[in-house]
Short mmCIF file of C-alpha atoms in Angstrom, two decimals:
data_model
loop_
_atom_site.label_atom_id
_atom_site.label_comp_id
_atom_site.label_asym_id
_atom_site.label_seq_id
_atom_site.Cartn_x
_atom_site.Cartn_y
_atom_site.Cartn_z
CA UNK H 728 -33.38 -33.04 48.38
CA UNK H 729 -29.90 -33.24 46.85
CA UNK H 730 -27.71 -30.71 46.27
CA UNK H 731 -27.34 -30.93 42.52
CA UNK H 732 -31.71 -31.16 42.09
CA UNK H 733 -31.57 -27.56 44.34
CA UNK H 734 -30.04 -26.56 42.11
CA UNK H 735 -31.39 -27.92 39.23
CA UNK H 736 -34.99 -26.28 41.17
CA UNK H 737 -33.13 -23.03 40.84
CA UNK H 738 -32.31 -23.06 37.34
CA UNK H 739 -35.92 -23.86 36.27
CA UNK H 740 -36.95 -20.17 36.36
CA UNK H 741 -34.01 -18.85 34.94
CA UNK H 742 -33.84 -21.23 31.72
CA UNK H 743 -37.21 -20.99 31.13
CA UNK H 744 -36.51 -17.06 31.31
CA UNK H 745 -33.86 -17.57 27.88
CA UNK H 746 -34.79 -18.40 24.34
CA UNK H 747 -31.96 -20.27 22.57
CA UNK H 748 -31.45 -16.96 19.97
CA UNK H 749 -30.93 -15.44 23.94
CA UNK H 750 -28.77 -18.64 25.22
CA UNK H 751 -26.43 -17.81 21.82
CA UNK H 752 -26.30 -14.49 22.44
CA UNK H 753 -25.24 -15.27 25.84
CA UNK H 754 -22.54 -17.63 24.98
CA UNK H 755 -20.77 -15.32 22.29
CA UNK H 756 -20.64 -12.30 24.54
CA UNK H 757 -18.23 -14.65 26.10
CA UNK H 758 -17.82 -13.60 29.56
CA UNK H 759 -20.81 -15.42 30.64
CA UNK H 760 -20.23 -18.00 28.08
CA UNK H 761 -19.91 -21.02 30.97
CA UNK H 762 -22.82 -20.30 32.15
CA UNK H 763 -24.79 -19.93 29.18
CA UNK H 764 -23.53 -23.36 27.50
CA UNK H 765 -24.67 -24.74 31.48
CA UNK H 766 -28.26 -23.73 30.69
CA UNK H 767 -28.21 -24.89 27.14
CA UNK H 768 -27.03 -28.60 28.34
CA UNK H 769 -29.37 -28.24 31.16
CA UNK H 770 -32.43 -27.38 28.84
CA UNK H 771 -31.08 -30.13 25.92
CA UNK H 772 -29.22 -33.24 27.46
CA UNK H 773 -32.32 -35.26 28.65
CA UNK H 774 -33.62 -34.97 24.51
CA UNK H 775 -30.45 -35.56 23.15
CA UNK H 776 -29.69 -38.20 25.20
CA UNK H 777 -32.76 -39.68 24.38
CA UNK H 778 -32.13 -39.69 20.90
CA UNK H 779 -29.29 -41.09 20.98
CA UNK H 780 -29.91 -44.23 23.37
CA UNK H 781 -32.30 -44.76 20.46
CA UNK H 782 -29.81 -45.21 18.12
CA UNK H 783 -26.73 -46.86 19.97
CA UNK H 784 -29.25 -48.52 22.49
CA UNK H 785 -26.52 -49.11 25.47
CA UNK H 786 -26.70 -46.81 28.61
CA UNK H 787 -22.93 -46.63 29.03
CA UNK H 788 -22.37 -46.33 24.84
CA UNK H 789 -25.29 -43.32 25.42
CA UNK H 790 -23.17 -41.19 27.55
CA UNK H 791 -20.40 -41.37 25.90
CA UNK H 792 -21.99 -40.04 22.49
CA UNK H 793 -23.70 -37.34 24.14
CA UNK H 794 -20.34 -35.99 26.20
CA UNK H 795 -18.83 -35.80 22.86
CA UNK H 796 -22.04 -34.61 21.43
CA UNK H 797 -22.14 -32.03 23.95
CA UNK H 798 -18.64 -30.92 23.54
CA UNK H 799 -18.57 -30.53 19.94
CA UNK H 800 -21.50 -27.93 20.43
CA UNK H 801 -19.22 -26.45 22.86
CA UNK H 802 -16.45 -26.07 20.18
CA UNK H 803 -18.64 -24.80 17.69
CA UNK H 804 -21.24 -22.64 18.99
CA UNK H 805 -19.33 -19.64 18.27
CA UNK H 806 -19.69 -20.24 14.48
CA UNK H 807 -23.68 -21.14 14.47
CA UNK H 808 -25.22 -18.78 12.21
CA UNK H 809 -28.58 -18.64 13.22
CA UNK H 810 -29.38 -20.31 9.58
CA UNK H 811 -31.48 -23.38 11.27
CA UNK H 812 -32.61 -23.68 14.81
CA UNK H 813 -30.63 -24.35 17.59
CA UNK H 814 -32.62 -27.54 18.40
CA UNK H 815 -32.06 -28.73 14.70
CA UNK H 816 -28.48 -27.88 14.88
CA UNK H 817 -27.91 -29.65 18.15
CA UNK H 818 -30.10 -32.80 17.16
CA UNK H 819 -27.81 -33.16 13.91
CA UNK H 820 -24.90 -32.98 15.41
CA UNK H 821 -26.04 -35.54 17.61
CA UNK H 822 -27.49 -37.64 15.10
CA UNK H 823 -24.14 -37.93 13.48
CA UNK H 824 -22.31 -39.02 16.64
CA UNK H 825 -24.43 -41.53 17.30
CA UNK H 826 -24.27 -42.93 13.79
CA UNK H 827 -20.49 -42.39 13.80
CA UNK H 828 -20.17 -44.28 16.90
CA UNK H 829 -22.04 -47.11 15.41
CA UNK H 830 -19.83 -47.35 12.20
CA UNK H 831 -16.69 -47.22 14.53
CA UNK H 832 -18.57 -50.35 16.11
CA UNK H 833 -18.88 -52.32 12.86
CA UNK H 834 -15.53 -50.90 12.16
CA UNK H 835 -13.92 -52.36 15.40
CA UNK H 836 -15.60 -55.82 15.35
CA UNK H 837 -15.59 -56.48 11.30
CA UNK H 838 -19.61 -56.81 11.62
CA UNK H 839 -21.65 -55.57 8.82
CA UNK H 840 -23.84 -52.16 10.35
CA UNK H 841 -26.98 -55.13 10.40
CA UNK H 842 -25.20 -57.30 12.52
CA UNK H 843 -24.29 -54.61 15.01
CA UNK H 844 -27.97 -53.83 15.21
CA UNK H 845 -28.70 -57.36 15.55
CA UNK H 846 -26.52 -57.47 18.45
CA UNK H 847 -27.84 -54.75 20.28
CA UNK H 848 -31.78 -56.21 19.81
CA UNK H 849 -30.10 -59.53 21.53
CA UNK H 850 -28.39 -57.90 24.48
CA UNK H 851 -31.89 -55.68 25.31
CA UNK H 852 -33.14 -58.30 27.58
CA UNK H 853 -29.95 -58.72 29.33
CA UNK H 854 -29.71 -54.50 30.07
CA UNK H 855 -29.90 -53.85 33.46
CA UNK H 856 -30.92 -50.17 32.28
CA UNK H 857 -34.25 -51.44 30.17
CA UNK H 858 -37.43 -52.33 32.24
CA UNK H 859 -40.17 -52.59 29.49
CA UNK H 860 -42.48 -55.16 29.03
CA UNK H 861 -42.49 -57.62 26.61
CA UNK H 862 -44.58 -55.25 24.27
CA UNK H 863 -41.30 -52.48 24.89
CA UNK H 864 -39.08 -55.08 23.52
CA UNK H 865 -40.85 -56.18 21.27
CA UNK H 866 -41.27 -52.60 19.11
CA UNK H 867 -37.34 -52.32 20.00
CA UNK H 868 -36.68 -55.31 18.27
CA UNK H 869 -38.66 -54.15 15.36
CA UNK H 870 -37.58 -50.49 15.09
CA UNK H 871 -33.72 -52.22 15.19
CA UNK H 872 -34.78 -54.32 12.34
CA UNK H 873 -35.86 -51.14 10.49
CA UNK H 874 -32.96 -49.68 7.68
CA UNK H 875 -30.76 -47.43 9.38
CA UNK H 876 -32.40 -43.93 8.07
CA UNK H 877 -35.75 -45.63 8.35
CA UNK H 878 -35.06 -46.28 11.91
CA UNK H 879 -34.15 -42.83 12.78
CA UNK H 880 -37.51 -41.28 11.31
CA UNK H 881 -39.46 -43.69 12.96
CA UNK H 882 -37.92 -42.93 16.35
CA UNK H 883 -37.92 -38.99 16.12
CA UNK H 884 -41.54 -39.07 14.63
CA UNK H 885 -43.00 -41.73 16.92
CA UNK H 886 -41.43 -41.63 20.33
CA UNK H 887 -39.51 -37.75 19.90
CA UNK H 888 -42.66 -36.71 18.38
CA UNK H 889 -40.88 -34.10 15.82
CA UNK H 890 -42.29 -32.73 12.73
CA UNK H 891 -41.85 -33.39 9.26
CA UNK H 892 -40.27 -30.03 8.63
CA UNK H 893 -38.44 -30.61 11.87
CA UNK H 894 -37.06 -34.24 10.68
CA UNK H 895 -36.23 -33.14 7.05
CA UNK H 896 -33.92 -29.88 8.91
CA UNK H 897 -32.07 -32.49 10.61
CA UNK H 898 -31.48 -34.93 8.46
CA UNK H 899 -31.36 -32.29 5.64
CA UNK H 900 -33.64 -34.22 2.99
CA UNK H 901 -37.29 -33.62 1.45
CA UNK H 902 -40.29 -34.00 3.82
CA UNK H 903 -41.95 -36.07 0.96
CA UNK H 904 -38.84 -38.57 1.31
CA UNK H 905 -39.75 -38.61 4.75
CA UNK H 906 -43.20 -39.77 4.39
CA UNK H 907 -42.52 -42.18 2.35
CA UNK H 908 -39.62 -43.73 4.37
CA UNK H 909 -41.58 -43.42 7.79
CA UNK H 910 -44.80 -45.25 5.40
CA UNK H 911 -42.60 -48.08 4.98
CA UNK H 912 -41.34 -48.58 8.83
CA UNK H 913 -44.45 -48.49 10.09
CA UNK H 914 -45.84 -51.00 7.55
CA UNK H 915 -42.43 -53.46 8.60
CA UNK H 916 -42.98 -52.84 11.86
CA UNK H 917 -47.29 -53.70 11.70
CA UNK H 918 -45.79 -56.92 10.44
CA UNK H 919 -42.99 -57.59 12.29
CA UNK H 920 -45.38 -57.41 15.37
CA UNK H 921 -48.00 -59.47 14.28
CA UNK H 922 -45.69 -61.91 13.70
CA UNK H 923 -45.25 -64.28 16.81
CA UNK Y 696 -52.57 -40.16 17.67
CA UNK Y 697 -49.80 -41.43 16.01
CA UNK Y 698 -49.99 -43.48 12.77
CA UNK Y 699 -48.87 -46.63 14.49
CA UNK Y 700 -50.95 -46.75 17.33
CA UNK Y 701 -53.97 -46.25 14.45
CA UNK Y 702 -52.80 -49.26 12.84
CA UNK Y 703 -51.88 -51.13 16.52
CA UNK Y 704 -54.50 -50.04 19.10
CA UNK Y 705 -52.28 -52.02 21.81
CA UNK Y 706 -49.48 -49.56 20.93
CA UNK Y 707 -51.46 -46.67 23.15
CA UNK Y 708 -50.46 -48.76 26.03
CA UNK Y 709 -47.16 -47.96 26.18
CA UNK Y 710 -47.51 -44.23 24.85
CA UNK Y 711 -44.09 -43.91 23.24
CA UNK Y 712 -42.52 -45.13 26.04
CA UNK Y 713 -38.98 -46.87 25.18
CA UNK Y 714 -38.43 -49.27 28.11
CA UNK Y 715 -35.20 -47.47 28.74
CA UNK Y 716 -33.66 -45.85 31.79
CA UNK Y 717 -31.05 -44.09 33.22
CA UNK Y 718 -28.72 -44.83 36.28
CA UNK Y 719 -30.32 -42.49 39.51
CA UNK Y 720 -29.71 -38.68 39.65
CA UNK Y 721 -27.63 -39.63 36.24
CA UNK Y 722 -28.51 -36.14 34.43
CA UNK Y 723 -27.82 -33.79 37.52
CA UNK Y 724 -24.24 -35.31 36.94
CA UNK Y 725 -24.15 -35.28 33.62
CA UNK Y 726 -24.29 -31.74 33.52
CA UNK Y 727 -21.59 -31.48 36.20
CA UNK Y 728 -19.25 -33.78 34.10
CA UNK Y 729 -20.10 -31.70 30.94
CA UNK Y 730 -18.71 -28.47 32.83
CA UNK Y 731 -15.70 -30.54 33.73
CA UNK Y 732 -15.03 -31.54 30.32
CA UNK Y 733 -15.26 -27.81 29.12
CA UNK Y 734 -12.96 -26.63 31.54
CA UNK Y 735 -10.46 -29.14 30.21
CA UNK Y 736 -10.94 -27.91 27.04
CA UNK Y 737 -10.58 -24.48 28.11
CA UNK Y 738 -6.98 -25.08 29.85
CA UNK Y 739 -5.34 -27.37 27.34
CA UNK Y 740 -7.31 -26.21 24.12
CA UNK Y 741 -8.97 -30.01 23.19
CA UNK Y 742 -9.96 -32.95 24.74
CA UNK Y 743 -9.17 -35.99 25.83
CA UNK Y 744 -11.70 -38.68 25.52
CA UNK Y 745 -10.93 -42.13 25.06
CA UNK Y 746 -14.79 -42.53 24.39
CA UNK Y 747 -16.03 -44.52 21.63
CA UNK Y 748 -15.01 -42.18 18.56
CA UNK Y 749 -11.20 -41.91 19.43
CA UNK Y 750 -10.47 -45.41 20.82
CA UNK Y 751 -10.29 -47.47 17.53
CA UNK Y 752 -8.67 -44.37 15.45
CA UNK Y 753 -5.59 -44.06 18.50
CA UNK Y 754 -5.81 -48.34 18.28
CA UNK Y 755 -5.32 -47.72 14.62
CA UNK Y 756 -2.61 -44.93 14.57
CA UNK Y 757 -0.35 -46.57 17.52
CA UNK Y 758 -0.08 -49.65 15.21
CA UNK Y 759 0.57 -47.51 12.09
CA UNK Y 760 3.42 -45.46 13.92
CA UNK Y 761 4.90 -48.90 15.19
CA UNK Y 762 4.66 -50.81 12.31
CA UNK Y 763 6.71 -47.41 10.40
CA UNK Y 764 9.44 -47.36 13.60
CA UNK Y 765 10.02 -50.83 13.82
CA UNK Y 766 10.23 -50.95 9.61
CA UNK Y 767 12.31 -47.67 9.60
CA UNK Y 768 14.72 -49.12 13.01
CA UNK Y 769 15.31 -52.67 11.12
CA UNK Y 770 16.03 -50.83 7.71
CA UNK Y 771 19.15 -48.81 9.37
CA UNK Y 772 19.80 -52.20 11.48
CA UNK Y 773 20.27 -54.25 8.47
CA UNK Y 774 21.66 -51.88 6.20
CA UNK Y 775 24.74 -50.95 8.83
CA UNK Y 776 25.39 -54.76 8.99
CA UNK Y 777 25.31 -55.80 5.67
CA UNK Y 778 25.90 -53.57 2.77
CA UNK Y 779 28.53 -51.40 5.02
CA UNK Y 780 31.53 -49.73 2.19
CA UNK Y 781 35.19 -49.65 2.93
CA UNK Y 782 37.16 -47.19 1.29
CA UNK Y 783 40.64 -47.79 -0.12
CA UNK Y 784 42.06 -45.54 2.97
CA UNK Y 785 40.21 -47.80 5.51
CA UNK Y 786 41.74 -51.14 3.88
CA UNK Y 787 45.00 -49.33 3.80
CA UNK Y 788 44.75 -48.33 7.62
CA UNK Y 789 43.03 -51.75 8.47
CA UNK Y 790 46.72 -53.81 6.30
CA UNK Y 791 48.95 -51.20 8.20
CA UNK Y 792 47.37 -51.08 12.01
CA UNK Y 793 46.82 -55.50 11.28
CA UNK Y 794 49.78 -57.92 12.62
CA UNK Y 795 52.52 -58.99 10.18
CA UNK Y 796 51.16 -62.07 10.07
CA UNK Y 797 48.12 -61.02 7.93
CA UNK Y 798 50.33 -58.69 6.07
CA UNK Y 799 52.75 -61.65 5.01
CA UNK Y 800 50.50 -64.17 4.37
CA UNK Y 801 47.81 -61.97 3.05
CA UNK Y 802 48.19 -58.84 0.67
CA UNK Y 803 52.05 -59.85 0.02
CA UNK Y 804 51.04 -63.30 -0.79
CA UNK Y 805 48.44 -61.77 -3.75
CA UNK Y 806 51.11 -59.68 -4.95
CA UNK Y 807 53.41 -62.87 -5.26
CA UNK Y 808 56.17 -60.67 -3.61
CA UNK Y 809 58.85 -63.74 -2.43
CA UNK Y 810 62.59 -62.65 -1.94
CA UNK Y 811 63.13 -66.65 -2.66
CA UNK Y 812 61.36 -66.71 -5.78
CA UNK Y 813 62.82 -67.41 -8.69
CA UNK Y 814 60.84 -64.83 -10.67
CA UNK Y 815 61.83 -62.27 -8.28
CA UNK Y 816 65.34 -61.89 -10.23
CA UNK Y 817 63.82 -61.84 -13.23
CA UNK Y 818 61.64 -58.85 -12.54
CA UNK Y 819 64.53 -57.37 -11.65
CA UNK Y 820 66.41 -57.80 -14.15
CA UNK Y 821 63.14 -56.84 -16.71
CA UNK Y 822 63.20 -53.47 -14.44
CA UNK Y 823 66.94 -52.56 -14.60
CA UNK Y 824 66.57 -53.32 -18.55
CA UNK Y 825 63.46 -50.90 -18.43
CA UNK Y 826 65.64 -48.24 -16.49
CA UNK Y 827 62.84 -48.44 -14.37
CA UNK Y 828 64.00 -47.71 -10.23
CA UNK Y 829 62.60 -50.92 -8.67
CA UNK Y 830 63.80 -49.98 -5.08
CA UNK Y 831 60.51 -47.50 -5.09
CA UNK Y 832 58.70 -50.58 -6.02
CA UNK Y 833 60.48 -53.10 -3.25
CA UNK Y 834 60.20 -50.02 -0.69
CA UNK Y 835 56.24 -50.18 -1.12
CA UNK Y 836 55.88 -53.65 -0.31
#
């Protein structure tokens, strides 16, 4: 066993032991602030970076969002108010880096936002970090098809598995919208997979 | 059961799975390189990334700031060269500090100053009749 996954063994216990309300708490008192931002990226990077590959697709892209995901929490956790969840908080802030990054992308190579996506459905195959089957690539393909904010309900209500109440906190609109726009990607994406 | 895999049965196959992965041990060091990062910012107060966000906007300012020097360098360039004023004292110094050449063939020749000229007695005379005292006048030129 590595160094880093004893350690990682270690922590188990003790992050299971703190709430995020606790984790804050922790952080603001400030003297153990290091360690409690360690346990809050320890307990939130493998979701958030999750999330984002979803969005920006590429590995390498992927950790760069969710460093400066990651720092930006850093920056600003002293001035979270308790007003929404942590997890909420975090997966916003996240969500907007990733979507940033992707408009710096279009930005950068003069593409329309669809042709970016486009791009990144082409180059799946050719990822050395994506081993699904054709069926995997095939719902990829779809959900990058999808509008933008109808991609990124489908992908935290399908694969992240998040409630409505959940979604609507993050992306700070009505559940009902959410329905409706997560009605529609699924019906695109029915078709878009029947389609041969 | 989620509303796709209702509609697609052959969905439930890959249970939510993405297809993605992530280089070996790659979150154990992401964790390591997130304390790294905050100890940076710590020490110098922000951080340096050259990651996706910041690389197009210091692409974008670099050009801006050259574009402005290289505008704000030519204006002064040109500007000394071509549109430089002399004052009278500079001409004066420039006549004076010049060979006697340029003085006789130059200024003296626009002020049609000639000891041999037939004019020049003239003048005088015009001056004398004037009581005006021409030697001030020859003694300037």
């Amino acid at each position: 066993m590595k160094e880093t996954e004893i350690v990682e063994e270690l922590l188990k216990p003790v992050m299971q032991e703190y709430s995020d309300n606790e984790l804050i708490d922790l952080f603001k008192q400030g003297e153990n602030s290091n360690y409690a931002f360690n346990l809050l990226v320890k307990k939130y990077q493998e979701k958030i970076y999750w999330h984002i590959r979803k969005i920006v697709i590429n590995h390498e892209d992927t950790d760069d969002v969710a460093q400066n995901t990651f720092i930006k929490i850093y920056k600003n956790l002293n001035n979270f108010r308790k007003d929404s969840q942590l997890f909420t908080w975090i997966y916003r802030i996240a969500t907007n880096e990733a979507i940033s990054f992707i408009k710096s992308k279009k930005r950068r190579l003069f593409l329309p936002i669809v042709d970016v996506e486009k791009g990144l459905a082409n180059k799946l195959t050719d990822d050395p970090y994506f081993d699904g089957d054709e069926l995997n690539l095939k719902l990829q393909q779809a959900v990058l098809k999808l509008p933008q904010k109808q991609r990124l309900i489908f992908n935290m209500k399908y694969f992240d598995e998040l409630k409505y109440k959940e979604i609507a906190d993050i992306l700070k609109t009505s559940t009902g919208a959410l329905k409706a726009s997560y009605h529609h990607a699924v019906k695109k994406i029915e078709k878009f997979m029947a389609e041969d | 059961m989620n509303d796709l895999d209702k509609i697609m049965p052959k969905l439930k196959k890959i249970k939510g799975n993405t297809g993605f992965k992530v280089p070996e041990n790659y979150f154990n060091e992401f964790s390591l390189k997130i304390q790294e990062l905050v100890s940076k910012t710590e020490k110098t107060g922000y951080y340096y990334s050259f990651g996706p966000k910041l690389r197009p906007r210091l692409a974008y300012a670099l050009s801006f700031f050259l574009i402005i020097a290289f505008t704000i360098t030519g204006y002064f360039l040109f500007r000394d060269n071509g549109t430089r004023n002399y004052t009278t004292e500079d001409l004066i110094e420039y006549i004076i500090f010049t060979d006697d050449d340029l003085r006789n063939t130059g200024l003296f020749n626009e002020l049609n100053y000639n000891e041999n000229n037939e004019n020049t007695d003239e003048i005088i005379e015009y001056l004398v009749s004037e009581n005006i005292d021409y030697s001030i006048i020859l003694e300037e030129y």
